[in-house]
Amino acid sequence: DVKVTQSSRYLVKRTGEKVFLECVQDMDHENMFWYRQDPGLGLRLIYFSYDVKMKEKGDIPEGYSVSREKKERFSLILESASTNQTSMYLCASSPPWGTEAFFGQGTRLTVV
Amino acid sequence: GESVGLHLPTLSVQEGDNSIINCAYSNSASDYFIWYKQESGKGPQFIIDIRSNMDKRQGQRVTVLLNKTVKHLSLQIAATQPGDSAVYFCAEMGDNFNKFYFGSGTKLNVKP
């Protein structure tokens, strides 16, 4: 059974903290994605990576960075958390030939 | 950039009836479309996909219709069941072969 695992289901962090969200996939997929999900706005792409050490900005990269040192792991970093980054964060992976993306269960981050 | 939108944010249907969820997309060059189902507290799960060289694709109780002329996608669920209650998203693979763009979602409520 294919799997995308996000390290935390729920996180509460303070404003200004550096926050790491971790994602691991076991499908040997080249592509990995980070989305944030907010009510009424759907899923918005923050960053994606198409190979180890490769990354591209999505639609809302401001305030975020990413790291992909190994093929199976894709980390989202909030350099200095702010309250407007309170959201549900979803990680996904997909093979390179344009088929479905598989999602993790999500991390609900609250910044106080 | 691409935009994918839904006509109705909430849809209520009676158990046993058929459901139709609609989606509009803006990029006529998009080649691949997916419908996802997201249950409360979970990440999106793949339901069905369709490529731009097709008009219709059927799965188990679900059918996706693609109208490229008006850039419209629909998901039909036959004999809707309580377990179908969820938020449904359409996703579009845009010009960048690896990136998906999501609509804001439609919440389907199935009344017993």
GROMACS .gro file of C-alpha atoms in nm:
model
  224
    1ASP     CA    1   0.000   0.000   0.000
    2VAL     CA    2   0.148   0.331  -0.110
    3LYS     CA    3   0.213   0.582   0.160
    4VAL     CA    4   0.287   0.947   0.218
    5THR     CA    5   0.352   1.016   0.584
    6GLN     CA    6   0.359   1.355   0.750
    7SER     CA    7   0.542   1.364   1.078
    8SER     CA    8   0.274   1.544   1.281
    9ARG     CA    9  -0.105   1.561   1.267
   10TYR     CA   10  -0.127   1.867   1.490
   11LEU     CA   11   0.126   2.133   1.581
   12VAL     CA   12   0.104   2.447   1.790
   13LYS     CA   13   0.389   2.695   1.754
   14ARG     CA   14   0.460   3.048   1.871
   15THR     CA   15   0.498   3.349   1.647
   16GLY     CA   16   0.858   3.387   1.534
   17GLU     CA   17   0.951   3.023   1.581
   18LYS     CA   18   1.121   2.829   1.306
   19VAL     CA   19   0.896   2.538   1.215
   20PHE     CA   20   0.979   2.220   1.027
   21LEU     CA   21   0.713   2.004   0.864
   22GLU     CA   22   0.840   1.668   0.748
   23CYS     CA   23   0.706   1.440   0.476
   24VAL     CA   24   0.822   1.096   0.371
   25GLN     CA   25   0.700   0.884   0.079
   26ASP     CA   26   0.773   0.520   0.012
   27MET     CA   27   0.686   0.506  -0.357
   28ASP     CA   28   1.019   0.621  -0.500
   29HIS     CA   29   0.843   0.917  -0.662
   30GLU     CA   30   1.044   1.193  -0.822
   31ASN     CA   31   0.790   1.469  -0.756
   32MET     CA   32   0.692   1.597  -0.415
   33PHE     CA   33   0.465   1.887  -0.324
   34TRP     CA   34   0.362   2.102  -0.033
   35TYR     CA   35   0.016   2.258  -0.034
   36ARG     CA   36  -0.172   2.460   0.222
   37GLN     CA   37  -0.546   2.424   0.255
   38ASP     CA   38  -0.769   2.702   0.383
   39PRO     CA   39  -1.151   2.712   0.388
   40GLY     CA   40  -1.292   2.845   0.063
   41LEU     CA   41  -0.951   2.865  -0.099
   42GLY     CA   42  -0.890   2.500  -0.174
   43LEU     CA   43  -0.535   2.370  -0.202
   44ARG     CA   44  -0.266   2.620  -0.291
   45LEU     CA   45   0.079   2.509  -0.400
   46ILE     CA   46   0.364   2.638  -0.185
   47TYR     CA   47   0.662   2.456  -0.334
   48PHE     CA   48   0.733   2.146  -0.530
   49SER     CA   49   1.041   1.939  -0.602
   50TYR     CA   50   1.101   1.724  -0.908
   51ASP     CA   51   1.428   1.569  -0.793
   52VAL     CA   52   1.669   1.560  -0.505
   53LYS     CA   53   1.796   1.910  -0.426
   54MET     CA   54   1.568   2.057  -0.694
   55LYS     CA   55   1.279   2.284  -0.608
   56GLU     CA   56   1.042   2.528  -0.768
   57LYS     CA   57   0.820   2.792  -0.617
   58GLY     CA   58   0.450   2.741  -0.631
   59ASP     CA   59   0.185   3.009  -0.605
   60ILE     CA   60   0.241   3.115  -0.244
   61PRO     CA   61   0.608   3.058  -0.149
   62GLU     CA   62   0.652   3.371   0.063
   63GLY     CA   63   0.749   3.291   0.419
   64TYR     CA   64   0.838   2.931   0.336
   65SER     CA   65   1.138   2.734   0.220
   66VAL     CA   66   1.189   2.368   0.145
   67SER     CA   67   1.460   2.106   0.159
   68ARG     CA   68   1.496   1.782  -0.036
   69GLU     CA   69   1.820   1.609   0.054
   70LYS     CA   70   1.690   1.258  -0.007
   71LYS     CA   71   1.442   1.135  -0.265
   72GLU     CA   72   1.191   1.011  -0.010
   73ARG     CA   73   1.187   1.315   0.216
   74PHE     CA   74   1.059   1.666   0.154
   75SER     CA   75   1.062   1.923   0.432
   76LEU     CA   76   0.870   2.248   0.454
   77ILE     CA   77   1.027   2.520   0.667
   78LEU     CA   78   0.857   2.824   0.810
   79GLU     CA   79   1.151   3.055   0.876
   80SER     CA   80   0.963   3.273   1.125
   81ALA     CA   81   0.610   3.151   1.189
   82SER     CA   82   0.331   3.404   1.176
   83THR     CA   83  -0.036   3.376   1.268
   84ASN     CA   84  -0.140   3.397   0.903
   85GLN     CA   85   0.040   3.069   0.847
   86THR     CA   86  -0.211   2.889   1.063
   87SER     CA   87  -0.349   2.633   0.821
   88MET     CA   88  -0.371   2.270   0.714
   89TYR     CA   89  -0.056   2.164   0.531
   90LEU     CA   90  -0.066   1.875   0.287
   91CYS     CA   91   0.227   1.691   0.136
   92ALA     CA   92   0.193   1.489  -0.183
   93SER     CA   93   0.409   1.287  -0.419
   94SER     CA   94   0.373   1.171  -0.778
   95PRO     CA   95   0.574   0.995  -1.047
   96PRO     CA   96   0.726   1.210  -1.322
   97TRP     CA   97   0.499   1.103  -1.606
   98GLY     CA   98   0.193   1.299  -1.510
   99THR     CA   99  -0.040   1.082  -1.308
  100GLU     CA  100  -0.220   1.122  -0.980
  101ALA     CA  101  -0.059   1.272  -0.675
  102PHE     CA  102  -0.080   1.078  -0.349
  103PHE     CA  103  -0.143   1.281  -0.035
  104GLY     CA  104  -0.046   1.252   0.326
  105GLN     CA  105  -0.299   1.293   0.605
  106GLY     CA  106  -0.215   1.657   0.662
  107THR     CA  107  -0.065   1.862   0.944
  108ARG     CA  108  -0.286   2.117   1.111
  109LEU     CA  109  -0.056   2.397   1.224
  110THR     CA  110  -0.168   2.664   1.464
  111VAL     CA  111   0.057   2.965   1.521
  112VAL     CA  112  -0.022   3.160   1.837
  113GLY     CA  113  -0.166   3.105  -1.428
  114GLU     CA  114  -0.430   2.842  -1.430
  115SER     CA  115  -0.742   2.870  -1.224
  116VAL     CA  116  -0.980   2.594  -1.140
  117GLY     CA  117  -1.312   2.677  -0.984
  118LEU     CA  118  -1.631   2.507  -0.873
  119HIS     CA  119  -1.983   2.627  -0.933
  120LEU     CA  120  -2.134   2.522  -0.598
  121PRO     CA  121  -1.959   2.516  -0.262
  122THR     CA  122  -2.217   2.282  -0.100
  123LEU     CA  123  -2.438   2.013  -0.249
  124SER     CA  124  -2.702   1.821  -0.055
  125VAL     CA  125  -2.854   1.505  -0.201
  126GLN     CA  126  -3.079   1.228  -0.080
  127GLU     CA  127  -2.927   0.887  -0.027
  128GLY     CA  128  -2.979   0.682  -0.340
  129ASP     CA  129  -2.998   0.981  -0.573
  130ASN     CA  130  -2.732   1.067  -0.826
  131SER     CA  131  -2.492   1.354  -0.754
  132ILE     CA  132  -2.328   1.585  -1.004
  133ILE     CA  133  -2.037   1.804  -0.902
  134ASN     CA  134  -1.909   2.060  -1.150
  135CYS     CA  135  -1.575   2.225  -1.211
  136ALA     CA  136  -1.453   2.494  -1.450
  137TYR     CA  137  -1.094   2.534  -1.560
  138SER     CA  138  -0.924   2.815  -1.745
  139ASN     CA  139  -0.623   2.665  -1.922
  140SER     CA  140  -0.724   2.514  -2.254
  141ALA     CA  141  -0.380   2.353  -2.282
  142SER     CA  142  -0.431   2.140  -1.971
  143ASP     CA  143  -0.390   1.774  -2.051
  144TYR     CA  144  -0.490   1.583  -1.741
  145PHE     CA  145  -0.763   1.617  -1.479
  146ILE     CA  146  -0.830   1.439  -1.153
  147TRP     CA  147  -1.115   1.427  -0.905
  148TYR     CA  148  -1.020   1.388  -0.540
  149LYS     CA  149  -1.235   1.310  -0.237
  150GLN     CA  150  -1.138   1.445   0.103
  151GLU     CA  151  -1.306   1.311   0.415
  152SER     CA  152  -1.290   1.501   0.739
  153GLY     CA  153  -0.947   1.484   0.898
  154LYS     CA  154  -0.787   1.306   0.604
  155GLY     CA  155  -0.581   1.397   0.301
  156PRO     CA  156  -0.738   1.396  -0.047
  157GLN     CA  157  -0.782   1.057  -0.210
  158PHE     CA  158  -0.788   0.986  -0.581
  159ILE     CA  159  -1.128   0.900  -0.729
  160ILE     CA  160  -1.093   0.911  -1.105
  161ASP     CA  161  -0.893   1.083  -1.374
  162ILE     CA  162  -0.932   1.175  -1.739
  163ARG     CA  163  -0.699   1.294  -2.011
  164SER     CA  164  -0.783   1.562  -2.261
  165ASN     CA  165  -0.816   1.316  -2.549
  166MET     CA  166  -1.125   1.167  -2.381
  167ASP     CA  167  -1.474   1.303  -2.316
  168LYS     CA  168  -1.590   1.051  -2.061
  169ARG     CA  169  -1.447   0.798  -1.826
  170GLN     CA  170  -1.630   0.561  -1.595
  171GLY     CA  171  -1.530   0.398  -1.272
  172GLN     CA  172  -1.721   0.217  -1.006
  173ARG     CA  173  -2.033   0.434  -0.946
  174VAL     CA  174  -1.845   0.741  -1.071
  175THR     CA  175  -1.823   0.902  -1.411
  176VAL     CA  176  -1.614   1.199  -1.516
  177LEU     CA  177  -1.718   1.409  -1.813
  178LEU     CA  178  -1.487   1.653  -1.986
  179ASN     CA  179  -1.613   1.929  -2.214
  180LYS     CA  180  -1.308   2.096  -2.364
  181THR     CA  181  -1.514   2.341  -2.565
  182VAL     CA  182  -1.640   2.518  -2.253
  183LYS     CA  183  -1.357   2.403  -2.027
  184HIS     CA  184  -1.585   2.220  -1.792
  185LEU     CA  185  -1.541   1.903  -1.588
  186SER     CA  186  -1.805   1.714  -1.394
  187LEU     CA  187  -1.813   1.423  -1.154
  188GLN     CA  188  -2.124   1.208  -1.143
  189ILE     CA  189  -2.181   0.974  -0.851
  190ALA     CA  190  -2.450   0.714  -0.898
  191ALA     CA  191  -2.671   0.599  -0.611
  192THR     CA  192  -2.506   0.831  -0.362
  193GLN     CA  193  -2.436   0.676  -0.023
  194PRO     CA  194  -2.369   0.828   0.320
  195GLY     CA  195  -2.004   0.728   0.281
  196ASP     CA  196  -1.982   0.963  -0.015
  197SER     CA  197  -2.021   1.264   0.214
  198ALA     CA  198  -1.695   1.455   0.177
  199VAL     CA  199  -1.537   1.750   0.003
  200TYR     CA  200  -1.463   1.690  -0.365
  201PHE     CA  201  -1.187   1.869  -0.553
  202CYS     CA  202  -1.104   1.879  -0.917
  203ALA     CA  203  -0.739   1.916  -1.008
  204GLU     CA  204  -0.583   2.021  -1.334
  205MET     CA  205  -0.234   1.951  -1.458
  206GLY     CA  206  -0.126   2.274  -1.621
  207ASP     CA  207   0.146   2.379  -1.859
  208ASN     CA  208   0.413   2.258  -1.622
  209PHE     CA  209   0.387   1.885  -1.663
  210ASN     CA  210   0.428   1.813  -1.296
  211LYS     CA  211   0.214   2.074  -1.125
  212PHE     CA  212  -0.145   2.033  -1.019
  213TYR     CA  213  -0.389   2.319  -0.962
  214PHE     CA  214  -0.690   2.260  -0.742
  215GLY     CA  215  -1.034   2.411  -0.720
  216SER     CA  216  -1.179   2.533  -0.391
  217GLY     CA  217  -1.386   2.218  -0.339
  218THR     CA  218  -1.753   2.120  -0.314
  219LYS     CA  219  -1.890   1.975   0.004
  220LEU     CA  220  -2.130   1.689  -0.062
  221ASN     CA  221  -2.386   1.616   0.209
  222VAL     CA  222  -2.581   1.293   0.174
  223LYS     CA  223  -2.911   1.292   0.362
  224PRO     CA  224  -3.040   0.954   0.483
   0.00000   0.00000   0.00000
